[in-house]
Coordinates of C-alpha atoms and ligand atoms in Angstrom, one line a residue:
X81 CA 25.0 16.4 -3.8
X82 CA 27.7 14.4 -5.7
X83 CA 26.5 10.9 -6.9
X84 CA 28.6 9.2 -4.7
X85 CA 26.5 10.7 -1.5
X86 CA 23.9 9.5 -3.6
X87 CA 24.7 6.1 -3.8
X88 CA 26.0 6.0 -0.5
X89 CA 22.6 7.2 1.5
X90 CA 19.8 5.2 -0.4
X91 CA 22.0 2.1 -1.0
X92 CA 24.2 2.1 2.3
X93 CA 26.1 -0.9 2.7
X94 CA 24.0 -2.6 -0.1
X95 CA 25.8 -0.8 -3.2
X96 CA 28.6 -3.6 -2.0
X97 CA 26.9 -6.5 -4.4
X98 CA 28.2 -9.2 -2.0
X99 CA 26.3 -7.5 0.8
X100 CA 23.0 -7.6 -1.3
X101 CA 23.5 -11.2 -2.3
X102 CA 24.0 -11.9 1.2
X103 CA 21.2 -10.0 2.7
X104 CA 18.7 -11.6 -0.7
X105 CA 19.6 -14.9 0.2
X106 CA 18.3 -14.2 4.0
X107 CA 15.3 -13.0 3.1
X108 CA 14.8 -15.8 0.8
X109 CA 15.5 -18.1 3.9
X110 CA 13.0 -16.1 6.2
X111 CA 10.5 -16.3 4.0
X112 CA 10.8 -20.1 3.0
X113 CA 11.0 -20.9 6.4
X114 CA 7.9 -18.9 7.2
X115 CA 6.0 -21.3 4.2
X116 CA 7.3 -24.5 5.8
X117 CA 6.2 -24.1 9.2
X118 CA 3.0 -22.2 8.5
X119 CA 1.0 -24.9 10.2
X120 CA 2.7 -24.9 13.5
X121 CA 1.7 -21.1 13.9
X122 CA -1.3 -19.6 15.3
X123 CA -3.7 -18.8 12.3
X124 CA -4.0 -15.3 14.1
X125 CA -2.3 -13.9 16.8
X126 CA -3.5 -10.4 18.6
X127 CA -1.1 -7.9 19.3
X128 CA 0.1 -6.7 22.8
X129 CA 0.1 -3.4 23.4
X130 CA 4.1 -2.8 23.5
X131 CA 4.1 -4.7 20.6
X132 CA 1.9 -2.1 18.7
X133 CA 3.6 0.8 20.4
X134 CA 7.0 -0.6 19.3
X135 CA 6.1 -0.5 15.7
X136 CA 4.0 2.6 15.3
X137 CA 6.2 4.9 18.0
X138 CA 9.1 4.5 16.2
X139 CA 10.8 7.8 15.0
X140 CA 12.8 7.7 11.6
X141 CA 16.4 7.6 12.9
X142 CA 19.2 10.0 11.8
X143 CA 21.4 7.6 10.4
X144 CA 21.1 4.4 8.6
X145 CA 20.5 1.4 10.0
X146 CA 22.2 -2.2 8.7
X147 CA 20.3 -4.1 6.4
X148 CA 20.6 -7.3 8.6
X149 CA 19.5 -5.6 11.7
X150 CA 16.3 -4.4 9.7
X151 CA 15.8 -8.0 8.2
X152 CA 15.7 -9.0 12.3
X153 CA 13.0 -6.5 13.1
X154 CA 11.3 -7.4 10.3
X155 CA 11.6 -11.3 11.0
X156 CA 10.5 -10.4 15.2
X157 CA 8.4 -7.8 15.2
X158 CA 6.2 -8.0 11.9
X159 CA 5.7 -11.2 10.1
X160 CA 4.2 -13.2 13.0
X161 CA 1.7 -10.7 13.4
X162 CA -0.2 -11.3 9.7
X163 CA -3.4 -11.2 8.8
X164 CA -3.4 -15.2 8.7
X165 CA -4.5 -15.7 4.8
X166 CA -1.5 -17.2 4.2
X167 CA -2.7 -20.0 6.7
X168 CA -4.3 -23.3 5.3
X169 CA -6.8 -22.9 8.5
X170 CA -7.8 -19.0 7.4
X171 CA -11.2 -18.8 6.2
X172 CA -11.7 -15.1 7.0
X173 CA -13.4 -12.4 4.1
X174 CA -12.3 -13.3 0.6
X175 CA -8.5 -13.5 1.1
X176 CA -6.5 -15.8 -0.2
X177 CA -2.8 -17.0 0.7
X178 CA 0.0 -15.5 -1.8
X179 CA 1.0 -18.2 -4.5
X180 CA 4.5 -18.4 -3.2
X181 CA 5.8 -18.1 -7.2
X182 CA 3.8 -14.7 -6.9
X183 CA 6.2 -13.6 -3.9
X184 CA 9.2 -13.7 -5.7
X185 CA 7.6 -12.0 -8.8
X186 CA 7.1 -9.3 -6.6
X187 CA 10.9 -8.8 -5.9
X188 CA 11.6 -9.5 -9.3
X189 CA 9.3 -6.6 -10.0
X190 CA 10.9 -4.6 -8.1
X191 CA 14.3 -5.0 -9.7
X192 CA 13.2 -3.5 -12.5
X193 CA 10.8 -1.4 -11.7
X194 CA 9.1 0.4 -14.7
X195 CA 6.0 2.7 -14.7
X196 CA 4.0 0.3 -16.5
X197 CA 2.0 3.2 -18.6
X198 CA 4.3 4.1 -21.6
X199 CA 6.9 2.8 -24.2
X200 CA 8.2 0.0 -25.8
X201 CA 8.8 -1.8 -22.8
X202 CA 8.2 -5.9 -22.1
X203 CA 6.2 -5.0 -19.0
X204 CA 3.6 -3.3 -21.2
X205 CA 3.0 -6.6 -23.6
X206 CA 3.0 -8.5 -20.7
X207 CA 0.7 -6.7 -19.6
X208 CA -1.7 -6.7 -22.7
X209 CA -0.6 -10.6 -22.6
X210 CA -2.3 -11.3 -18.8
X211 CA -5.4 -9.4 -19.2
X212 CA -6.0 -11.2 -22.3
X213 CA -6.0 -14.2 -20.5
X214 CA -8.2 -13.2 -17.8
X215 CA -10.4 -11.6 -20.3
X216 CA -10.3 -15.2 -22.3
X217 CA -11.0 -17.1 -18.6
X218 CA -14.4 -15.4 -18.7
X219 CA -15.3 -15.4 -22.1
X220 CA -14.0 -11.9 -23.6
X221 CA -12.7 -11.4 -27.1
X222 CA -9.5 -10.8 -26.0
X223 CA -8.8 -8.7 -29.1
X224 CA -11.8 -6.2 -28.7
X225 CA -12.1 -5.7 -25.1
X226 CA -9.8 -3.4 -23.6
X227 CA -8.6 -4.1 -19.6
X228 CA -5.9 -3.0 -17.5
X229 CA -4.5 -4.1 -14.3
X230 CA -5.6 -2.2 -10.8
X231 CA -5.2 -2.1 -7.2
X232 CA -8.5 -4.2 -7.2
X233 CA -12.2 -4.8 -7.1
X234 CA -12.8 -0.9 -5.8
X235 CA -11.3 0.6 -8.0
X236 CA -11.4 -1.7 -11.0
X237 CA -15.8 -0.7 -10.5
X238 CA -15.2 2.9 -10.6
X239 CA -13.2 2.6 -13.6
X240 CA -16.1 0.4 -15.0
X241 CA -18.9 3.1 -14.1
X242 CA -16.9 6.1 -15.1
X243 CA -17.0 4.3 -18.8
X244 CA -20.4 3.5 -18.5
X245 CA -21.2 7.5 -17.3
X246 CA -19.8 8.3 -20.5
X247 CA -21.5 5.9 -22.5
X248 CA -24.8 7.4 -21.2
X249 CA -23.9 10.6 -21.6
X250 CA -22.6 10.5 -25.1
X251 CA -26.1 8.2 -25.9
X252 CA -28.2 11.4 -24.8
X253 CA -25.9 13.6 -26.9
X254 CA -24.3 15.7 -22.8
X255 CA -20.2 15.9 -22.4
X256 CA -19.5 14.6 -18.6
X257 CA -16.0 15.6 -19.4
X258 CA -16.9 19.3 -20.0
X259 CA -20.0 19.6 -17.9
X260 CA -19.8 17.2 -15.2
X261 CA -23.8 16.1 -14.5
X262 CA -24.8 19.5 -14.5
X263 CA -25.2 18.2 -18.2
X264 CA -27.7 15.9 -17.2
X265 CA -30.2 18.8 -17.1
X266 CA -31.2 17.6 -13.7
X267 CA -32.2 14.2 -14.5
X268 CA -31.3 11.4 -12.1
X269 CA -28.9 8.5 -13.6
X270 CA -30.4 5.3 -11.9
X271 CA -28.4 2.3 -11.1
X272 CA -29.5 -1.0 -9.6
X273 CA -27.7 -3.3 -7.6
X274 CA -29.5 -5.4 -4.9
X275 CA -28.0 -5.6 -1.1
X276 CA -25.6 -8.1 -1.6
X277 CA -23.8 -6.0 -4.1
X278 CA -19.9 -4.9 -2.3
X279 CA -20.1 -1.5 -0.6
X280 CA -17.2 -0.3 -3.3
X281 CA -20.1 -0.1 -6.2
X282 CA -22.1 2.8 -3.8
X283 CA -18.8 4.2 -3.3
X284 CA -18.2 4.4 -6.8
X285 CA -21.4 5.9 -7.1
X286 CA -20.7 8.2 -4.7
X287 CA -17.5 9.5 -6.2
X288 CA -18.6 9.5 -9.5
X289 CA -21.1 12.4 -8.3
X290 CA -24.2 10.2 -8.9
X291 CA -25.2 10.5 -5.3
X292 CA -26.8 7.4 -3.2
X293 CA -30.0 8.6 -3.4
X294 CA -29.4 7.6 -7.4
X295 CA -29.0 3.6 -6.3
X296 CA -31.7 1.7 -6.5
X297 CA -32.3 -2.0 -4.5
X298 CA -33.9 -4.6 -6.5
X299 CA -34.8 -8.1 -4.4
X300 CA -33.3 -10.9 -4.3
X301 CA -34.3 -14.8 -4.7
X302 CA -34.0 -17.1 -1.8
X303 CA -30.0 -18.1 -3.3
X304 CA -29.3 -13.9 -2.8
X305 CA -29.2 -13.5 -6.6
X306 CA -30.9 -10.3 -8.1
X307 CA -34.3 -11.0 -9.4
X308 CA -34.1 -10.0 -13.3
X309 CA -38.1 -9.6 -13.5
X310 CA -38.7 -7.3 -10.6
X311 CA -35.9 -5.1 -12.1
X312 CA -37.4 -5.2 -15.4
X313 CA -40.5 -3.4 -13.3
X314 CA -38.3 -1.1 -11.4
X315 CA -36.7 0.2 -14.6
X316 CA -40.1 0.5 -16.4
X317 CA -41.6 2.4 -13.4
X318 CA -38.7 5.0 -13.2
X319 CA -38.6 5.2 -17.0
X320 CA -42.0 6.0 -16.7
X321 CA -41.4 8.5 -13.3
X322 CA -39.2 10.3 -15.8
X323 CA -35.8 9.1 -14.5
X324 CA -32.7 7.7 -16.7
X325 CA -32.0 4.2 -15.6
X326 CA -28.1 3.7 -16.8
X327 CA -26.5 1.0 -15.0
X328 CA -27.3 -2.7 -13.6
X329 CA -24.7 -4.0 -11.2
X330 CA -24.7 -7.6 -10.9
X331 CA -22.5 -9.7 -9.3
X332 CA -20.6 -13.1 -10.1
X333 CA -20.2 -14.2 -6.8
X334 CA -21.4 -12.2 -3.7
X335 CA -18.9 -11.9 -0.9
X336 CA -21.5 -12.9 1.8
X337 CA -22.7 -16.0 0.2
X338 CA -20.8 -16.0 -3.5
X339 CA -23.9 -15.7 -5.5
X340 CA -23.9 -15.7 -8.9
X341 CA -26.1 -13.4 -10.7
X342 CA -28.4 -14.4 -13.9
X343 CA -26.4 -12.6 -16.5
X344 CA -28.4 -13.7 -19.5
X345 CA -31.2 -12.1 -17.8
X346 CA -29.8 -8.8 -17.0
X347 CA -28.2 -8.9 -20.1
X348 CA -31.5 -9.5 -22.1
X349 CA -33.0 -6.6 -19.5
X350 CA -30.1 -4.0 -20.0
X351 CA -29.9 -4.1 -24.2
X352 CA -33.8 -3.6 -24.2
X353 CA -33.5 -0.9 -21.7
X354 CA -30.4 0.7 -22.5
X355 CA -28.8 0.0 -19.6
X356 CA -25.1 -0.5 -18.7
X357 CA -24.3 -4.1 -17.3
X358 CA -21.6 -3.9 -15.2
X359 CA -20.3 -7.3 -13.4
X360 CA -18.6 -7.4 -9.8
X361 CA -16.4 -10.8 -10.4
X362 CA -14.1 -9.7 -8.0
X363 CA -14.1 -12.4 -6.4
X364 CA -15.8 -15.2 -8.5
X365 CA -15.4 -14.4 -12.0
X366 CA -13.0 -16.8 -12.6
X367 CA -15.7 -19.2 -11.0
X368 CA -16.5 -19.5 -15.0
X369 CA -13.3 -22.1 -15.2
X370 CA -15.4 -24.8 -13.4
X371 CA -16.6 -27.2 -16.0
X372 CA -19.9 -27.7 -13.8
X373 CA -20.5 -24.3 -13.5
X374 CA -20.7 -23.3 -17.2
X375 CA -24.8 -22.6 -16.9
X376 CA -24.1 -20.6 -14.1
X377 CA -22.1 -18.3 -15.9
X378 CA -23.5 -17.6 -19.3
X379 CA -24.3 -14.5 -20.6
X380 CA -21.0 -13.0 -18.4
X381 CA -19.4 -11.9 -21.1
X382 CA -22.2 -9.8 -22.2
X383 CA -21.5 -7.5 -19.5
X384 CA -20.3 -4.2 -20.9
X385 CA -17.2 -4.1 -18.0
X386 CA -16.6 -6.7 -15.8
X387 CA -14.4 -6.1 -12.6
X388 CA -11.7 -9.5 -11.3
X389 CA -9.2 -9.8 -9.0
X390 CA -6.2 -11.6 -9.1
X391 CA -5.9 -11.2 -5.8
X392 CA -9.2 -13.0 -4.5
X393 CA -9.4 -16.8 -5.9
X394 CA -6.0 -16.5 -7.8
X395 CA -3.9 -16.5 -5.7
X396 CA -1.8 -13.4 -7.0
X397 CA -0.5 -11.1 -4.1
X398 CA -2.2 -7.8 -3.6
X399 CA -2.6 -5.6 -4.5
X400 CA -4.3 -6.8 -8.1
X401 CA -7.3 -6.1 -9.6
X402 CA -8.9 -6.2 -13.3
X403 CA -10.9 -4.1 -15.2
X404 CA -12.5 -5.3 -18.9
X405 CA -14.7 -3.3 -20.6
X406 CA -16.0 -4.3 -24.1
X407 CA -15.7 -1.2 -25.9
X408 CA -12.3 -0.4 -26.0
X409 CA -12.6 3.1 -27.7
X410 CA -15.3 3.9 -25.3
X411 CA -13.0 3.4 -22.7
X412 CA -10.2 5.6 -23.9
X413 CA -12.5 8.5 -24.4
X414 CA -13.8 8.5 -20.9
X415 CA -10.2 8.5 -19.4
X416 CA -7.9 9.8 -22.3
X417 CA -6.4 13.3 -21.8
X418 CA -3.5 12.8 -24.3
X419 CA -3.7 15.2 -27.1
X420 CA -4.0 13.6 -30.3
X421 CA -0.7 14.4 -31.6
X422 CA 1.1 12.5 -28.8
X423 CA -0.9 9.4 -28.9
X424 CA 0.9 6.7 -29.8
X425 CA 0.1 3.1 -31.3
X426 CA 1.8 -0.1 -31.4
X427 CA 3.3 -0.3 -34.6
X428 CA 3.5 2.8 -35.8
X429 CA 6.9 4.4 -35.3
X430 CA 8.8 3.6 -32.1
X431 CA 5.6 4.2 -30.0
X432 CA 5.1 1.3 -28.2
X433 CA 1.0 0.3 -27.2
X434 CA -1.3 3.1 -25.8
X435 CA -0.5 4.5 -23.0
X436 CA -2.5 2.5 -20.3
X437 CA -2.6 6.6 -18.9
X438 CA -5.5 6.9 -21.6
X439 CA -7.2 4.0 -20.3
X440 CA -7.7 5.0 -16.5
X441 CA -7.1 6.9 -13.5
X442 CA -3.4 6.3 -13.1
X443 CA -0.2 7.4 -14.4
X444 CA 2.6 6.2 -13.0
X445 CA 1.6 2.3 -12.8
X446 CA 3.4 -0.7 -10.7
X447 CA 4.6 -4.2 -12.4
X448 CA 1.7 -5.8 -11.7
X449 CA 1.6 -7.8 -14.4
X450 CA 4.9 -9.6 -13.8
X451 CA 3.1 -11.4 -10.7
X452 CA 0.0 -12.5 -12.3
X453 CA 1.8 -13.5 -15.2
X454 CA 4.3 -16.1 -13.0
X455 CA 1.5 -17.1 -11.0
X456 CA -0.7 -17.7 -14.0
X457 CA 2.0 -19.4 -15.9
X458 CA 3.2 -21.5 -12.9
X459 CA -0.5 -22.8 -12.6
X460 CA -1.4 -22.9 -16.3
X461 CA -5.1 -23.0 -16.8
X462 CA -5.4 -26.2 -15.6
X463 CA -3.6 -25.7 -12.4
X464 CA -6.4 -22.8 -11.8
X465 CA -9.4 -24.8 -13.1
X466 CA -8.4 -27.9 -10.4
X467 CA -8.1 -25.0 -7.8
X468 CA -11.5 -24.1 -8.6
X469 CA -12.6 -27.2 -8.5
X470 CA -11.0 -28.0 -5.2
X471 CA -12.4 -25.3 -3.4
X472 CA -16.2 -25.6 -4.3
X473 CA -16.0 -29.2 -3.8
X474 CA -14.0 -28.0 -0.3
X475 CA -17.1 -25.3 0.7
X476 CA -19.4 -28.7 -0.4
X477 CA -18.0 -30.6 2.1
X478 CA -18.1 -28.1 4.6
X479 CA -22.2 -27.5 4.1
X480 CA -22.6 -30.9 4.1
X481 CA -20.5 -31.6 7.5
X482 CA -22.7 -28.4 8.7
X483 CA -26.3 -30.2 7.8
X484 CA -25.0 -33.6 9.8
X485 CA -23.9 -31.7 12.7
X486 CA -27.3 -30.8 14.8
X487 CA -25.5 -28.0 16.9
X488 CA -24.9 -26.1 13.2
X489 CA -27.2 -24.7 10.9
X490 CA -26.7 -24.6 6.8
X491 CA -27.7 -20.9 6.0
X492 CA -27.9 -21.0 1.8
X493 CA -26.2 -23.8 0.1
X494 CA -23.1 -22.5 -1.9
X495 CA -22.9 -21.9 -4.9
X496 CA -18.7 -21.2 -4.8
X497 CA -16.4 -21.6 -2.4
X498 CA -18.2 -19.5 0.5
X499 CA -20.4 -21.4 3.3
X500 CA -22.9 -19.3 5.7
X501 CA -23.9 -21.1 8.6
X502 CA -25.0 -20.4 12.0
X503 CA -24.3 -22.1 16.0
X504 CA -27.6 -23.5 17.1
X505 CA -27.6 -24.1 20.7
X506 CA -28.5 -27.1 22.3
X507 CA -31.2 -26.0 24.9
X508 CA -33.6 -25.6 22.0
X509 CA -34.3 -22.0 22.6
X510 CA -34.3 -20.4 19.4
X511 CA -35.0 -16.4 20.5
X512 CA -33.0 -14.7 17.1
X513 CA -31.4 -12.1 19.7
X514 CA -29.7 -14.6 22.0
X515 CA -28.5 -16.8 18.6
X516 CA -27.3 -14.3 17.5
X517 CA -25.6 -12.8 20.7
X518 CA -24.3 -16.4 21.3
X519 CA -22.5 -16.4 17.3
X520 CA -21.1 -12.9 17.3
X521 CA -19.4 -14.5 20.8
X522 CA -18.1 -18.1 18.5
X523 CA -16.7 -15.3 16.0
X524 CA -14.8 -13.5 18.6
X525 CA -13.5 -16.7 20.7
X526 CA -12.7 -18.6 17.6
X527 CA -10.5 -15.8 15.9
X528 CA -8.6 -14.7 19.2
X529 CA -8.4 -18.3 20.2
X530 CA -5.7 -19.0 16.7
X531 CA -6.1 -22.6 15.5
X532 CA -8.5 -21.6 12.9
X533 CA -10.3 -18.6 11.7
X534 CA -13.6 -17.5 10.1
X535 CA -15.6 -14.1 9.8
X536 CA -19.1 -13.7 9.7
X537 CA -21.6 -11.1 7.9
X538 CA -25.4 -10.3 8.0
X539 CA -27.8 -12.2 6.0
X540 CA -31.7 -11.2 6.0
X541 CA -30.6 -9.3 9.4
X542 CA -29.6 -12.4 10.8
X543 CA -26.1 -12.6 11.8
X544 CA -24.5 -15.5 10.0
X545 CA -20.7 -17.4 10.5
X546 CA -19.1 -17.4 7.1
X547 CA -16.0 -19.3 6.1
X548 CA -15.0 -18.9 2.4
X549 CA -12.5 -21.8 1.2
X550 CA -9.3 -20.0 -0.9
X551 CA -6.1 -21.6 0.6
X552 CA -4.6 -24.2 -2.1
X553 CA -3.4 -26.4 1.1
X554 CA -6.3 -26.5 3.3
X555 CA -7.8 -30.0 3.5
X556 CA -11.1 -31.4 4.7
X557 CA -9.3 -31.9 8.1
X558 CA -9.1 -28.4 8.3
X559 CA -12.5 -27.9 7.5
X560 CA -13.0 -30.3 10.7
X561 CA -10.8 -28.2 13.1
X562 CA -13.0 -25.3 11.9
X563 CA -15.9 -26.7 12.9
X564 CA -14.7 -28.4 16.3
X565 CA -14.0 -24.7 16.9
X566 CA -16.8 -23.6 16.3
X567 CA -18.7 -26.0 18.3
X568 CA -16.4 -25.6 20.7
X569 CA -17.1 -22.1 21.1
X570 CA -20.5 -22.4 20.7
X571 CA -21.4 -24.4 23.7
X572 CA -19.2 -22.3 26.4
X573 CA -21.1 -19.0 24.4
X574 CA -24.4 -20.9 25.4
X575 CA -23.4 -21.6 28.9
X576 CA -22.4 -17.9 29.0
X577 CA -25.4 -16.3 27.5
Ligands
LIG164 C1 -13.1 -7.8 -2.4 C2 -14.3 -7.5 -3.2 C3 -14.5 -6.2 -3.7 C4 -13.5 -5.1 -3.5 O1 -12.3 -5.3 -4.1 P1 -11.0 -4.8 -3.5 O2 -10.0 -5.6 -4.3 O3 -11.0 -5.0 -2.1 O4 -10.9 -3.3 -3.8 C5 -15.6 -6.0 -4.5 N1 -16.5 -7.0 -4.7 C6 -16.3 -8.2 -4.3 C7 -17.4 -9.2 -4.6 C8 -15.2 -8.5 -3.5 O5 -15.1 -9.8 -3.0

């Protein structure tokens, strides 16, 4: 095929640089139209059945198709339909609304798109430059730990637990690389988490061929944070069983209830025992920039990796997530597969840093650094701290609007920016099964209703309402509307249950 076919069938009419300019500056206008009248748009809106089948029935046509005409489809038949974190009224999961500086570096990204693993490339420092910062947020050395960007929390946990597998391994004098856990010699690698630990650490556990039955629950306290001394039992009684206890997961800030774990503790529990402490901030680690929440915090940075996403409280478009783990050189022998003779090192020669390759499980890598590091910027650390700041006083408010209102019930005061709370209806009758019944019903009515929206989640089997604050517009009004909803719904549930 001669380059000008080339050009001509990925490019089409866009090789004409007019015609890109032109097509760029609609997007730009879609989009910041979209921003400006977010508010007069349903939070959520279903789908209709045609409207699903027109999107996922569609056969990839022979010949190309105009860039406007695809800008239209995009504009009619996709962007109203979003998952509604980008609403000021979405208080759904832990998802927050893209920082709109972060939506242009993702275009910009894409311009130049480099595999962010190898050479003497400026996306590579920038790298090195962004994780540094997170690492510095919560409390890292920045020039011992090692960290790379990921697609998030899930996977920045395996990465985490593959290091720490090595670490044990290497401790008891096995190679996991050469033997898998048939080096083991049949012993069972223990690691403890509680139930409020995120699904992806048992995944990772799973993957990493430790098998569930290897997981081990430890209790919680009545705020859903691990309790450090009945761990420190658990761990004696399997040492003593004859099992390895290797890892202790704990979290900084829980996606049901954004608890934050006693890290101090475990720390003080994991260097006597030997254990690996892993961290889960996905979602609150950067909690640690509130200046009221310092106590809280201490000892993070004592975890040996710590997982944080970007894309959770800060705002950076997904997909982004973060992986530190202390012991950099630790790192790169659990993942590296470069031969020694090909390893390169910044400032030696014309190698350029490490190849990120030696530090994980990808090769080929995406510019994510470009968007964290415009967002970041944009915000500057005290842009991020007020955020912060905003949103826990924002979940505050919200508990405390819950407690005066006698239809609603306070579950667990919060700790970040995440509020549990339950419908109580009015008749008295408090029979769990029908108060629950009647809050699965305010979930369902309030999300397919679209002026605000809220999940929920289980909590001590109950089932709980759960709005988690992460928008940098929404206001206390909003935090109003949510709960007019809810009490909306919740009396016609009553009526109807
Ligand atoms: C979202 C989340 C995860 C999973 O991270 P992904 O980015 O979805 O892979 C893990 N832990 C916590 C606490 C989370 O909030």
């Amino acid at each position: 095929m001669s380059e000008h076919h080339l050009i001509d069938s990925i490019a089409g009419s866009m090789a004409d640089p007019a015609a890109f300019r032109k097509l760029g500056h609609e997007s730009i206008d879609l989009v910041a139209d979209y921003l400006a009248n977010i508010r007069s748009t349903p939070v959520f809106r279903p789908m209709t059945p045609a409207e699903r089948d027109r999107l996922r029935e569609q056969r990839l046509p022979v010949e190309g198709t105009d860039g406007d005409i695809i800008i239209d489809e995009f504009a009619r038949d996709i962007l109203p339909f979003a998952m509604g974190n980008g609403h000021p009224r979405f208080f759904g999961w832990v998802n927050s609304p893209p920082a709109p500086i972060g939506i242009l570096a993702e275009m910009l990204a894409a311009a130049q798109d480099p595999s962010c693993d190898v050479g003497d490339i400026a996306s590579l420092y920038l790298e090195q430059a962004v994780v540094g910062w997170l690492a510095d947020i919560v409390g890292y050395d920045p020039q011992a730990a090692m960290g790379l960007l990921v697609s998030g929390g899930s996977v920045a946990t395996l990465t985490g637990l593959a290091v720490a597998r090595q670490h044990c391994a290497e401790t008891d004098g096995w190679d996991v690389r050469v033997d898998g856990l048939a080096g083991a010699g049949g012993k069972r690698l223990l690691t403890y988490l509680t139930d409020q630990t995120h699904s992806s650490a048992r995944k990772a556990i799973e993957l990493l061929g430790l098998g569930s039955a290897s997981v081990r629950v430890v209790s919680t306290d009545e705020m859903f944070r691990m309790d450090p001394d009945a761990l420190a039992r658990m761990v004696e009684q399997d040492r003593a069983d004859g099992h390895r206890p290797f890892c202790v997961i704990g979290s900084a800030g829980t996606t049901n209830t954004g608890a934050v774990d006693e890290f101090d503790r475990l720390a003080d529990i994991a260097t006597e025992h030997d254990l690996w402490l892993h961290v889960d901030g996905a979602y609150g680690a950067v909690g640690a920039l509130h200046p009221q929440l310092t106590s809280a915090y201490a000892g993070l940075s004592r975890a040996d990796s710590l997982a944080l996403d970007p894309h959770k409280w800060l705002s950076v478009p997904v997909e982004c997530g973060c992986v530190i783990v202390r012991d950099r050189e630790l790192m790169r022998r659990t993942f590296s597969l470069v031969p020694p003779y090909l390893r390169t090192e910044e400032g030696k020669g014309v190698g350029g840093p490490p190849s990120y390759a030696e530090y994980g499980i990808q090769q080929t890598r995406g510019f994510r650094a470009l968007k964290v590091w415009m967002t970041l910027r944009h915000a500057g650390r005290r842009g991020l701290t007020d955020q912060v700041v905003r949103h826990v006083a924002l979940a505050r408010h919200l508990a405390a609007m819950v407690e005066a209102t006698p239809a609603l019930e306070l579950v667990v005061r919060p700790q970040l920016s995440v509020v549990c709370f339950r419908y109580l209806p009015g008749d008295g009758d408090r029979d769990p099964v029908r108060v629950d019944a009647i809050n699965e019903l305010v979930e369902q009515r309030v999300q397919t209703e679209g002026t605000v929206f809220l999940t929920s989640t289980l909590l001590r089997d109950r089932f709980v309402l759960r709005a988690s604050v992460l928008h940098y517009a929404s206001t206390e009004d909003d935090l109003r509307a949510l709960l007019d909803a809810v009490c909306a719904a919740g009396a016609a549930a009553e009526r109807q249950l």
